[in-house]
PDB file of C-alpha atoms and ligand atoms in Angstrom:
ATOM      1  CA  UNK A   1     118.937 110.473 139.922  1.00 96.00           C
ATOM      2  CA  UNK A   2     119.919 107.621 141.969  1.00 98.00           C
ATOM      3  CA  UNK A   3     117.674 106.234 144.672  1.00 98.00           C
ATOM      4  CA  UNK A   4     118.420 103.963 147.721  1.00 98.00           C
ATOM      5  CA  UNK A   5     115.706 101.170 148.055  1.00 98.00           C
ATOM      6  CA  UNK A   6     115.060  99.669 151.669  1.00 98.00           C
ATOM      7  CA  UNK A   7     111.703  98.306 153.556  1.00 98.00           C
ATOM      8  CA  UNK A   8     110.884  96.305 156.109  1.00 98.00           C
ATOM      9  CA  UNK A   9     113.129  97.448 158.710  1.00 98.00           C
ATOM     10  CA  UNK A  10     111.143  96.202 161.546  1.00 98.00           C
ATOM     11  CA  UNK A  11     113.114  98.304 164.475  1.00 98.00           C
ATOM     12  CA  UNK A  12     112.326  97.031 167.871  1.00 98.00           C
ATOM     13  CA  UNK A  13     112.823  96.693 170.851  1.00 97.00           C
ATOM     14  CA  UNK A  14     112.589  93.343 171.579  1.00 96.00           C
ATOM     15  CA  UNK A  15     114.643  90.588 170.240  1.00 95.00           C
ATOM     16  CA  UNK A  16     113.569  88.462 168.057  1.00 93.00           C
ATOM     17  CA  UNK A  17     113.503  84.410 169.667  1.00 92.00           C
ATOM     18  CA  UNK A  18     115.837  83.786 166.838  1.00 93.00           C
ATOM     19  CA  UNK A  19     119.000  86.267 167.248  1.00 93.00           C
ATOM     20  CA  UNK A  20     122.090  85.530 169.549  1.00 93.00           C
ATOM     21  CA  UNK A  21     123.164  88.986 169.401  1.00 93.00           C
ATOM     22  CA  UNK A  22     124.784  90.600 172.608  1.00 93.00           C
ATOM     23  CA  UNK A  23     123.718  93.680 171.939  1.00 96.00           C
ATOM     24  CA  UNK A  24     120.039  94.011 169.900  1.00 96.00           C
ATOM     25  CA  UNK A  25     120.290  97.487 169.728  1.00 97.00           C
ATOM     26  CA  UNK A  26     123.710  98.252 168.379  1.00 97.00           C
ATOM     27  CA  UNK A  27     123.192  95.424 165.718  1.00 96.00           C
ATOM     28  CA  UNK A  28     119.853  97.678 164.843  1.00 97.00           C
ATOM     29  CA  UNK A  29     122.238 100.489 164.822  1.00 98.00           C
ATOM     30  CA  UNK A  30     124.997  99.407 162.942  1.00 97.00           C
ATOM     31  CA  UNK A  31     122.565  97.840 160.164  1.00 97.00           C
ATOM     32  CA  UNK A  32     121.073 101.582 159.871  1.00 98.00           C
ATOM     33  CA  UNK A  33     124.219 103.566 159.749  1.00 98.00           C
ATOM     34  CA  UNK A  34     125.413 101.193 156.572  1.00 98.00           C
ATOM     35  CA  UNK A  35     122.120 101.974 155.337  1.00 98.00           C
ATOM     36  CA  UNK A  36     122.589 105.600 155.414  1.00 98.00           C
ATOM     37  CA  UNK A  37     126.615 105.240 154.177  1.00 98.00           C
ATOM     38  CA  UNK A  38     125.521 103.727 150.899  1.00 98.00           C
ATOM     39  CA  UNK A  39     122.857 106.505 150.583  1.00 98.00           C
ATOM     40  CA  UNK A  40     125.475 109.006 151.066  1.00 98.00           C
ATOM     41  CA  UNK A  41     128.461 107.242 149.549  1.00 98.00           C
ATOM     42  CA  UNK A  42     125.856 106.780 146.032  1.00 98.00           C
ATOM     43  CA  UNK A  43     124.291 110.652 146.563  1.00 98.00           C
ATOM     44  CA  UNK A  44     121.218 108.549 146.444  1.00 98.00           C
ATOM     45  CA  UNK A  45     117.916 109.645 148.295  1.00 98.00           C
ATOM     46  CA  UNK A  46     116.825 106.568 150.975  1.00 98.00           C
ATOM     47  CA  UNK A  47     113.458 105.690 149.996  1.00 98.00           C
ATOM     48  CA  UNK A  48     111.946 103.383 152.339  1.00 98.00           C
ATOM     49  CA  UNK A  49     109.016 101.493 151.660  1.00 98.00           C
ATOM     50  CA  UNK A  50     107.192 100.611 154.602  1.00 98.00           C
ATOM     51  CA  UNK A  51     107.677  98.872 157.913  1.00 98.00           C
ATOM     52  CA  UNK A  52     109.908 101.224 159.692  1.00 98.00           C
ATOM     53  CA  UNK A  53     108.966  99.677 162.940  1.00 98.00           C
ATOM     54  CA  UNK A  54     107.977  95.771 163.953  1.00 97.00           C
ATOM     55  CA  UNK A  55     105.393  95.928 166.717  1.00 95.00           C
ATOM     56  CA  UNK A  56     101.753  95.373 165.433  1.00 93.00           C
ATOM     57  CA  UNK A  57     100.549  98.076 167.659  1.00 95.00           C
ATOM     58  CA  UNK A  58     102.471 100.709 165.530  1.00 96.00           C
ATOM     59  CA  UNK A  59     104.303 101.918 168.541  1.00 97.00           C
ATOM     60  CA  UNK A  60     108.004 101.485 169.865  1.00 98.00           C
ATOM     61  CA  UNK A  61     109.669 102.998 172.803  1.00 98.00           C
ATOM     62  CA  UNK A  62     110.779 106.140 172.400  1.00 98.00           C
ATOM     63  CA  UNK A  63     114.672 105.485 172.398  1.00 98.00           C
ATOM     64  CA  UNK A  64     114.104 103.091 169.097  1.00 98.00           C
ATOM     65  CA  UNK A  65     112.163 106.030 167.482  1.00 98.00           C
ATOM     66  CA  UNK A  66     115.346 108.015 168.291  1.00 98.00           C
ATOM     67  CA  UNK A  67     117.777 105.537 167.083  1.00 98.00           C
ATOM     68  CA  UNK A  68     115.901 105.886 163.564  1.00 98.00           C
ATOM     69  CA  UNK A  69     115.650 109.378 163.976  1.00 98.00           C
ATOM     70  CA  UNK A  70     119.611 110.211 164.926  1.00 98.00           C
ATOM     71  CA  UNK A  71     120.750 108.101 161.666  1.00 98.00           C
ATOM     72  CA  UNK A  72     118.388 109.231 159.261  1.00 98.00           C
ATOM     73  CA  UNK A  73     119.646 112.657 160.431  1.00 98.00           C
ATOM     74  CA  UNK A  74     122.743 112.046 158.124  1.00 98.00           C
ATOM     75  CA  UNK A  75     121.488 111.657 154.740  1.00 98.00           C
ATOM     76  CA  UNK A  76     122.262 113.729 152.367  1.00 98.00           C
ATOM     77  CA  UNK A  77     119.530 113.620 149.942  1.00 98.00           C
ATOM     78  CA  UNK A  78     116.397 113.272 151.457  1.00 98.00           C
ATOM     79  CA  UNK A  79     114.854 110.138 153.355  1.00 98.00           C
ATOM     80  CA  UNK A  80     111.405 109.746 151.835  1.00 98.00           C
ATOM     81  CA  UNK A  81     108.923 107.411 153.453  1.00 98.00           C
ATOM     82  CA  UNK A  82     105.853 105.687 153.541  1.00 97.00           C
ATOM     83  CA  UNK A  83     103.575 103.639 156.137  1.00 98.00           C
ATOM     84  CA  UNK A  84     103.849  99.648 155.773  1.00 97.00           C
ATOM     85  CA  UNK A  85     101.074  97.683 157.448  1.00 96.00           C
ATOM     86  CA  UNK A  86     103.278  97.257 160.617  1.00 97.00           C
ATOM     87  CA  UNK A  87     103.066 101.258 161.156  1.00 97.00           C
ATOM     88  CA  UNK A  88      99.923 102.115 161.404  1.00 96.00           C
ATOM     89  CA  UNK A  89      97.385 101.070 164.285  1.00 95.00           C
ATOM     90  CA  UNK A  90      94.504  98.972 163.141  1.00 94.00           C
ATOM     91  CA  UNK A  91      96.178  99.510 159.690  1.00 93.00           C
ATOM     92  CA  UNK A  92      94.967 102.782 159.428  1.00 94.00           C
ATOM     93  CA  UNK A  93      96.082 106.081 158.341  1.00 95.00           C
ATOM     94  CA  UNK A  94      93.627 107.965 160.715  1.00 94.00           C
ATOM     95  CA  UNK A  95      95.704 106.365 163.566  1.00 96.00           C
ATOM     96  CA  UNK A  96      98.903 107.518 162.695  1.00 96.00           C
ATOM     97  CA  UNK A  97      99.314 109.971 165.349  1.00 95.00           C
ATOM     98  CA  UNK A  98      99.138 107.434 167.948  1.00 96.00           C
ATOM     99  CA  UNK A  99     101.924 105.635 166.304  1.00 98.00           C
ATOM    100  CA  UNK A 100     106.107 105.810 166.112  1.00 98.00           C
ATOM    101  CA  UNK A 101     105.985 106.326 162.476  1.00 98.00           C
ATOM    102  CA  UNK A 102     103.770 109.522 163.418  1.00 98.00           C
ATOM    103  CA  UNK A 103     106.778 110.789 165.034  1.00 98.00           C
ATOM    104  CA  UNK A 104     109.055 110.258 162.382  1.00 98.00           C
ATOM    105  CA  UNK A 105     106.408 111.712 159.727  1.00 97.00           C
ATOM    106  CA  UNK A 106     105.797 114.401 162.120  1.00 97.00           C
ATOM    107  CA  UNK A 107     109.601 115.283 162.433  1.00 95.00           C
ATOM    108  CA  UNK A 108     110.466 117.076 159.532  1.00 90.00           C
ATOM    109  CA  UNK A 109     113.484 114.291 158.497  1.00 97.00           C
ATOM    110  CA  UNK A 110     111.527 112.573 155.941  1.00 98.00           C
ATOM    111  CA  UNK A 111     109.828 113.732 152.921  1.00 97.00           C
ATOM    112  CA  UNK A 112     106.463 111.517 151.767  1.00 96.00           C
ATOM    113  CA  UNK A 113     107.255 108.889 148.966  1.00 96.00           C
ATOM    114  CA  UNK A 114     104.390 110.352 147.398  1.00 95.00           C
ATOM    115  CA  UNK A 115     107.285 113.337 146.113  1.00 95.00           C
ATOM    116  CA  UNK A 116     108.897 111.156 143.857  1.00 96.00           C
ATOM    117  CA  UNK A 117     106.283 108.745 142.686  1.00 95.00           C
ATOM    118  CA  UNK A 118     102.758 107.369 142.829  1.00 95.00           C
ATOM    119  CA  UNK A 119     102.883 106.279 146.221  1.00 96.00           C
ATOM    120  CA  UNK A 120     100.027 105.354 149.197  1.00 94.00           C
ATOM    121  CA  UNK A 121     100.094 104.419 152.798  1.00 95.00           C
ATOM    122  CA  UNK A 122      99.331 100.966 153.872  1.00 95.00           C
ATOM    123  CA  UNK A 123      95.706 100.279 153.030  1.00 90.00           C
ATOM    124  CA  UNK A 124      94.940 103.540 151.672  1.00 92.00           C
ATOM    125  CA  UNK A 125      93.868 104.459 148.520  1.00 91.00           C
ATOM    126  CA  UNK A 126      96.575 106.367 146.488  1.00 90.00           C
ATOM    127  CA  UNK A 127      96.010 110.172 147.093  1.00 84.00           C
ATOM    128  CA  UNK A 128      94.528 112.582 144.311  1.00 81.00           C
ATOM    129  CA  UNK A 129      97.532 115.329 145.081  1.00 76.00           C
ATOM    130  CA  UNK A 130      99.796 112.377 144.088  1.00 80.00           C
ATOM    131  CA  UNK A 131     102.414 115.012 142.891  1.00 79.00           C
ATOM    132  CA  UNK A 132     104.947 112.560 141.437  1.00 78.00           C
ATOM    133  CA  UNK A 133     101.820 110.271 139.961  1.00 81.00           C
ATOM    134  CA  UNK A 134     103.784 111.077 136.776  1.00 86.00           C
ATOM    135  CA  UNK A 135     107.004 110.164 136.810  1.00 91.00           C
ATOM    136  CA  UNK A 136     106.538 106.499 136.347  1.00 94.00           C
ATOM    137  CA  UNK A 137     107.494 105.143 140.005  1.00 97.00           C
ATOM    138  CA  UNK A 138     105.151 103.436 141.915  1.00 97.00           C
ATOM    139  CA  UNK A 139     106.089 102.860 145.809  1.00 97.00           C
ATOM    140  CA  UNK A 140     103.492 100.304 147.412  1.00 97.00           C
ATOM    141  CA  UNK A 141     103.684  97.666 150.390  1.00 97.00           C
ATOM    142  CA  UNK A 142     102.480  94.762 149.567  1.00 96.00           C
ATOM    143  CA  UNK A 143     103.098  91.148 149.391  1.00 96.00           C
ATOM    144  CA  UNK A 144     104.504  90.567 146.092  1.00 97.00           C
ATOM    145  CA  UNK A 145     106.593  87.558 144.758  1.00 97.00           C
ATOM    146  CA  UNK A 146     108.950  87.691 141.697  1.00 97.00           C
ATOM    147  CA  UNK A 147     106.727  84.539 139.884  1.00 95.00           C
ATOM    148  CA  UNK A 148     103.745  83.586 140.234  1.00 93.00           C
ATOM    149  CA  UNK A 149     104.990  79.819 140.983  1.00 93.00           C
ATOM    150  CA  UNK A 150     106.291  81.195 144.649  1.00 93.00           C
ATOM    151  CA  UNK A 151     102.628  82.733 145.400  1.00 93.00           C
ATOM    152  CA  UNK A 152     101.459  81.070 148.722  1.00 88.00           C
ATOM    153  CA  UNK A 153      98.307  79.364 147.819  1.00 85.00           C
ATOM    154  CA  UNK A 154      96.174  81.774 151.132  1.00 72.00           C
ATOM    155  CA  UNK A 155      97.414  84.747 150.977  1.00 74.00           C
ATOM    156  CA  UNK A 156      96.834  88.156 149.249  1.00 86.00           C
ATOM    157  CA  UNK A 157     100.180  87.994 147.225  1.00 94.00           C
ATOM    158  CA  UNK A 158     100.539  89.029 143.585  1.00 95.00           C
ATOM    159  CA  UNK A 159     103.188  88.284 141.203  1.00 97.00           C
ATOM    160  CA  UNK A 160     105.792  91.024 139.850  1.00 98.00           C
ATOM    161  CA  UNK A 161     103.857  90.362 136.007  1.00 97.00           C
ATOM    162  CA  UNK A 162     100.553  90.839 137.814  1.00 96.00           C
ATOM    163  CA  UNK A 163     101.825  94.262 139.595  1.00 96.00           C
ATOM    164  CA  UNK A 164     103.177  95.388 136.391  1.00 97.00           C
ATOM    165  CA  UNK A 165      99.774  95.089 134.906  1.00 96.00           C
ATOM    166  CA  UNK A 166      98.261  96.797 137.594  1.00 94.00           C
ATOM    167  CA  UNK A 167     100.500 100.138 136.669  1.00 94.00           C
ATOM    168  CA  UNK A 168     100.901 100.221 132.784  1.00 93.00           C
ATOM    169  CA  UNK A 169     102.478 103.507 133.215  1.00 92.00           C
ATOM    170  CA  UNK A 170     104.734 102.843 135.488  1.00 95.00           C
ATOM    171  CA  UNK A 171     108.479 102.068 134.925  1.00 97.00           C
ATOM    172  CA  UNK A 172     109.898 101.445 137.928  1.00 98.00           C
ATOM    173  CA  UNK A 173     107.127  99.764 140.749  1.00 98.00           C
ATOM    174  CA  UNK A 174     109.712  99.184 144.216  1.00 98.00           C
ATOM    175  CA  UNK A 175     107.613  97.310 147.098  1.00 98.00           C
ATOM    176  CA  UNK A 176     107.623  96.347 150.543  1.00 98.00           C
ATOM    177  CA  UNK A 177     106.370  93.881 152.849  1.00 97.00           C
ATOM    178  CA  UNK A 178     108.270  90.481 151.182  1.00 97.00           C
ATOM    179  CA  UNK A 179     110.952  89.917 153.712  1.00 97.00           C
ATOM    180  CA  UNK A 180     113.331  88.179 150.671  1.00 97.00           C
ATOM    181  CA  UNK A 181     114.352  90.408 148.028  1.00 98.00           C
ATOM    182  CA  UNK A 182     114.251  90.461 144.611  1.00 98.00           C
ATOM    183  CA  UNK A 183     114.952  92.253 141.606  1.00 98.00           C
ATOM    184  CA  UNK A 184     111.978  91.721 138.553  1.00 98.00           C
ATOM    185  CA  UNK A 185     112.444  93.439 134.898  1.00 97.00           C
ATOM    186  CA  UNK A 186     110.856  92.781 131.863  1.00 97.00           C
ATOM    187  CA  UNK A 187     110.503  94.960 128.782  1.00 96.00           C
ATOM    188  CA  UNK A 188     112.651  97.580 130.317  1.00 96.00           C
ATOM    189  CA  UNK A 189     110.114  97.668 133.195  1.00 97.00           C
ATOM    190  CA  UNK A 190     111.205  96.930 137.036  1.00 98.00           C
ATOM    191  CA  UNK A 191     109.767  95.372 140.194  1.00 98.00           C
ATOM    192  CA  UNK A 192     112.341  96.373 142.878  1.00 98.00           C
ATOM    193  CA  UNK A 193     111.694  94.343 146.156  1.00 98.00           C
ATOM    194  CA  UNK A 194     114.657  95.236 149.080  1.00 98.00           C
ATOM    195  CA  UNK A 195     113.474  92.278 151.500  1.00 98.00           C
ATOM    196  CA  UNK A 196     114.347  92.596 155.276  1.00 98.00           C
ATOM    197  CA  UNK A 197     117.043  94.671 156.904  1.00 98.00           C
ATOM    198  CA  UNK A 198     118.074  92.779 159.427  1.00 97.00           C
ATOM    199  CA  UNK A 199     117.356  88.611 159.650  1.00 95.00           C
ATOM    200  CA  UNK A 200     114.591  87.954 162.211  1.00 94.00           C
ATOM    201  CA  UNK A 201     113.105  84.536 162.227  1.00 93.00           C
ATOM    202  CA  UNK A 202     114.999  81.431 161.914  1.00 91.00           C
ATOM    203  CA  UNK A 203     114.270  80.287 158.624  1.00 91.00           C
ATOM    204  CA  UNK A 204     116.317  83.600 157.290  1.00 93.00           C
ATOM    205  CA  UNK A 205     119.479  82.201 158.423  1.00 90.00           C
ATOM    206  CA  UNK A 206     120.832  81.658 155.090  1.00 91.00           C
ATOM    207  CA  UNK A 207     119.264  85.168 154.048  1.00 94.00           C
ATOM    208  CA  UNK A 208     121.499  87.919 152.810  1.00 96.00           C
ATOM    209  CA  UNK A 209     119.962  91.250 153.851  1.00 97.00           C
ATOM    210  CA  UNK A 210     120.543  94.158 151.916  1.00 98.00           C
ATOM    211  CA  UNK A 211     119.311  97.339 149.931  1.00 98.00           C
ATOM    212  CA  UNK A 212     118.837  98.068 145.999  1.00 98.00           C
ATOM    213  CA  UNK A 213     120.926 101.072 144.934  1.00 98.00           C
ATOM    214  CA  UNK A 214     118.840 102.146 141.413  1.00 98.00           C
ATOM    215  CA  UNK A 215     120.292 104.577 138.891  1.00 98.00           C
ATOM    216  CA  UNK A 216     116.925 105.631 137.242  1.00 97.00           C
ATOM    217  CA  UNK A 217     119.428 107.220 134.700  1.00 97.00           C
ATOM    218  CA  UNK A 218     121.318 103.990 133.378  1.00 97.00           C
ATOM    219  CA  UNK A 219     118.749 101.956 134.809  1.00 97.00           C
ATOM    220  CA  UNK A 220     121.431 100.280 136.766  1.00 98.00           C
ATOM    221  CA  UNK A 221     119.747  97.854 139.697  1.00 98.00           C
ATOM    222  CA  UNK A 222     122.212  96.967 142.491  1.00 98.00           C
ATOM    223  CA  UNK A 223     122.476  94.751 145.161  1.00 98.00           C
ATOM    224  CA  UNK A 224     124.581  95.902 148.682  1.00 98.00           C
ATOM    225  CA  UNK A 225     124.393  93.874 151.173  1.00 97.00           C
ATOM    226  CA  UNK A 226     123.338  94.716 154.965  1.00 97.00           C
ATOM    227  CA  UNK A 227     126.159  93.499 157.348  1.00 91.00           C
ATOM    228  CA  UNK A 228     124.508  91.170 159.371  1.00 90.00           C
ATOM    229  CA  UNK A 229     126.062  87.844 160.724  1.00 88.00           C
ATOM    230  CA  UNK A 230     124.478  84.762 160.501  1.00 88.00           C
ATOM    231  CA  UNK A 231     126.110  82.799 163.296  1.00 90.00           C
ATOM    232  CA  UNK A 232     123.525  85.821 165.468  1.00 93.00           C
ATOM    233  CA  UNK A 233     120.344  83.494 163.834  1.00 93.00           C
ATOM    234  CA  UNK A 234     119.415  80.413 165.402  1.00 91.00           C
ATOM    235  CA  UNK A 235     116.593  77.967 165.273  1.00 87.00           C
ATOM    236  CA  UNK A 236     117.228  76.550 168.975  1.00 85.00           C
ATOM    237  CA  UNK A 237     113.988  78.095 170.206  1.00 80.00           C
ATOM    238  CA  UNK A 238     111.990  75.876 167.802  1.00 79.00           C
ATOM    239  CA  UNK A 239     113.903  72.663 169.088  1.00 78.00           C
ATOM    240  CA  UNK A 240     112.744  73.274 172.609  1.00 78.00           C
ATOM    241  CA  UNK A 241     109.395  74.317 171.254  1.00 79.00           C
ATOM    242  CA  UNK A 242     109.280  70.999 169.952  1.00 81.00           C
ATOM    243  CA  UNK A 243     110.620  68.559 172.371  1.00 82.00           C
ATOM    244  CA  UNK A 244     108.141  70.300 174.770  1.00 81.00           C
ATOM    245  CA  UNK A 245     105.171  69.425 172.077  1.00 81.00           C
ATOM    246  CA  UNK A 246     106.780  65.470 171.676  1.00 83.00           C
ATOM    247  CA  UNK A 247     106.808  65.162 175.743  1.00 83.00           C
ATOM    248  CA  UNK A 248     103.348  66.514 175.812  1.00 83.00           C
ATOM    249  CA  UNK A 249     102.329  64.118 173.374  1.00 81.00           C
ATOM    250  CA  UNK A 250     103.959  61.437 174.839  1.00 81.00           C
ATOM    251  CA  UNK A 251     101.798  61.839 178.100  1.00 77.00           C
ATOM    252  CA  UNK A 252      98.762  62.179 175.885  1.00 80.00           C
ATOM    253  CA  UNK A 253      99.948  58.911 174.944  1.00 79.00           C
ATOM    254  CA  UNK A 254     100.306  57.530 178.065  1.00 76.00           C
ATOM    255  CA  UNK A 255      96.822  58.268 179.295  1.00 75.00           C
ATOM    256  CA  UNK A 256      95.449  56.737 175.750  1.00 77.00           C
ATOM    257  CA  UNK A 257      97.034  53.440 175.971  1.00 75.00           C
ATOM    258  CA  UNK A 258      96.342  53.103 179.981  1.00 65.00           C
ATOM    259  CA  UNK A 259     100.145  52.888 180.510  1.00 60.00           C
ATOM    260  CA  UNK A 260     101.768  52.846 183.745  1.00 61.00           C
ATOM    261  CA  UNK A 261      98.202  54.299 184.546  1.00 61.00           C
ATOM    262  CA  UNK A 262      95.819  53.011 187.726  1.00 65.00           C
ATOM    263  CA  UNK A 263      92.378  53.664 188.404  1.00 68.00           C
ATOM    264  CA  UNK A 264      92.606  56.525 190.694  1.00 75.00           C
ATOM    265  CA  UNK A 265      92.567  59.426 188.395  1.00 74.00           C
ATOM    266  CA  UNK A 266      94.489  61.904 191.089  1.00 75.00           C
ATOM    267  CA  UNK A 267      97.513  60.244 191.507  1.00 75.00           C
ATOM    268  CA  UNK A 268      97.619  59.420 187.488  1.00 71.00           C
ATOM    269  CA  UNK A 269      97.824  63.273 187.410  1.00 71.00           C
ATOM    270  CA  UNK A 270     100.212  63.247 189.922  1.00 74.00           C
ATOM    271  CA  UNK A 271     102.633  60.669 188.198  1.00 71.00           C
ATOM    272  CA  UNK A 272     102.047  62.253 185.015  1.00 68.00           C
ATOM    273  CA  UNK A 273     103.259  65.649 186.275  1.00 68.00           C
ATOM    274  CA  UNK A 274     106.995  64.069 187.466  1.00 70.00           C
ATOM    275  CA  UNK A 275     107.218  63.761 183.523  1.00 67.00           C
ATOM    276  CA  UNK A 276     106.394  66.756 182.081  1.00 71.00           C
ATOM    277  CA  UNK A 277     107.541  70.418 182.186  1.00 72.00           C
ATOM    278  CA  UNK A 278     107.080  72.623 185.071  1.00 78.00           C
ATOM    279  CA  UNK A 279     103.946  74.697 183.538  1.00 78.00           C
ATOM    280  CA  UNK A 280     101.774  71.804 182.510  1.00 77.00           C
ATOM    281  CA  UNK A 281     103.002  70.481 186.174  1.00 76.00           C
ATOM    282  CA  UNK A 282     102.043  73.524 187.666  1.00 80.00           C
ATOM    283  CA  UNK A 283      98.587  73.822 185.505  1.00 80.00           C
ATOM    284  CA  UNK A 284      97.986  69.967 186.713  1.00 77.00           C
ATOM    285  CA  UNK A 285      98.809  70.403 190.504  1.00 80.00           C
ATOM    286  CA  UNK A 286      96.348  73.552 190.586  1.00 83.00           C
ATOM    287  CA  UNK A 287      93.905  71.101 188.597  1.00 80.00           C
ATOM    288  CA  UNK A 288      94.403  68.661 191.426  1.00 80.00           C
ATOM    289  CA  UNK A 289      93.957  71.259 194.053  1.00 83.00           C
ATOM    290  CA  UNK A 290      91.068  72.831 192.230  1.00 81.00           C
ATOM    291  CA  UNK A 291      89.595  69.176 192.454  1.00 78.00           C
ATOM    292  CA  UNK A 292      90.354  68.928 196.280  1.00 77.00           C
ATOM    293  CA  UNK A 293      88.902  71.829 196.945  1.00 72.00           C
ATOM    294  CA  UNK A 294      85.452  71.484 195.137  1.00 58.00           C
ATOM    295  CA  UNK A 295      84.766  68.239 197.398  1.00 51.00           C
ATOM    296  CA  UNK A 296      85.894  69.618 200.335  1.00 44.00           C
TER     297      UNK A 296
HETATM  298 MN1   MN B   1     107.338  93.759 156.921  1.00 73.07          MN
END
């Protein structure tokens, strides 16, 4: 049996600050569709392991919900799923009819994860009905990092080693929810990790993403990569985020060392605000008028 492993798919309809593309939604297409060829192409099932959708609230517009829903309608050999953090409303499960992946579960073209292994929504405890519980896959989302020398110091990540000691019985454990992939086996054991589908913040410019074709047969693990060009990513949004921040600072600088600065506080405001951006210009006129106002 050979499975397909993706995750964090993060369909949207916004796009991201970092992408260039022309078109958001056919690069969201097109990134699917290979999905779904090297399911077919493999006669692998596409197991996806949470985070269908981006927004927080668990809810897309309807035409992104379709866009899932027409290329998933291709594969061959089942689409299983499961509910990633970014799914479910309030990260629950008791929400999930007020959210897009509600519509896809609700659809009848995906099967529940929970078919082919021990497998759990986002936050919820793994289900006593588990009917593949025994056949040594584990499908979870969470943050998990192939050594325990990449674990951010704050967060709620566990190593690979630490997840494989979590399941003794398990053989194969594939997760979601780390954007940057990686492949983990020791002792004939496996941590499959897909990463991202599509690059979607600026520091994943140099990213490759891709999928995990696994033959649980010959225990064959391998990479294909998700088309997806990198001249699309750019970090121009943080330079401008930044200059703003070092011109702000520089008039908090001004007004520290008394620079260029007289005693009449009003028209410091107003010489201050020739400087600066129009929305702190804006913000101080009102200020000023505010100010007026109150003595008049
Ligand atoms: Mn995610």
């Amino acid at each position: 049996m050979k499975l397909l492993i993706a995750a964090d798919l993060h369909l949207r309809a916004d796009q991201p600050r970092c992408r260039l593309d022309d078109d958001w939604r056919m690069t969201q297409t097109l990134a699917l569709r290979q999905m779904v060829k090297y399911a077919n192409e493999n006669e692998a099932s596409l197991c996806i392991v949470g985070d269908i959708f981006h927004p927080l609230s668990g809810k897309v517009p309807p035409w992104v919900e379709n866009m899932f829903l027409r290329q998933i309608a291709k594969v061959k050999r089942g689409t299983f799923v499961l509910a990633g953090n970014h799914d479910l409303p309030n990260h629950s499960w008791s929400n999930v009819h007020e959210s897009s992946f509600g519509v896809v579960w609700n659809s009848k073209r995906v099967q529940a994860l929970t078919e082919l292994g021990l497998a759990s929504h986002f936050g919820e405890p793994f289900p006593d009905d588990n009917q593949g519980a025994n056949t040594g896959l584990v499908f979870i989302h969470t943050l998990v990092f192939a050594s325990a020398k990449e674990l951010p110091p704050d967060e709620k990540a566990i190593s690979a080693m630490e997840l494989l000691a979590q399941f003794p019985n398990a053989k194969w454990i594939f997760t979601g929810d780390n954007h940057r992939h990686f492949h983990v086996e020791k002792n004939g054991r496996h941590v499959v990790n897909p990463g991202c589908l599509l690059r979607q913040a600026a520091d994943f410019k140099d990213y490759q993403p891709g999928v995990y074709l696994v033959d649980l047969t010959t225990e064959e693990v391998i990479r294909l990569s998700i088309p997806d060009d990198g001249e699309m990513v750019t970090d121009a949004y943080i330079k401008t985020e930044n200059d703003r921040k070092a011109r702000i600072d520089a008039f908090i600088e001004t007004v520290k060392t008394g620079k260029a600065i007289t005693l009449d506080f009003q028209s410091n405001l107003e010489t201050a605000a020739k400087d600066i951006d129009n929305k702190v210009a804006k913000m101080i006129n009102s200020l000023v008028k505010e100010a007026n106002g109150s003595e008049g």
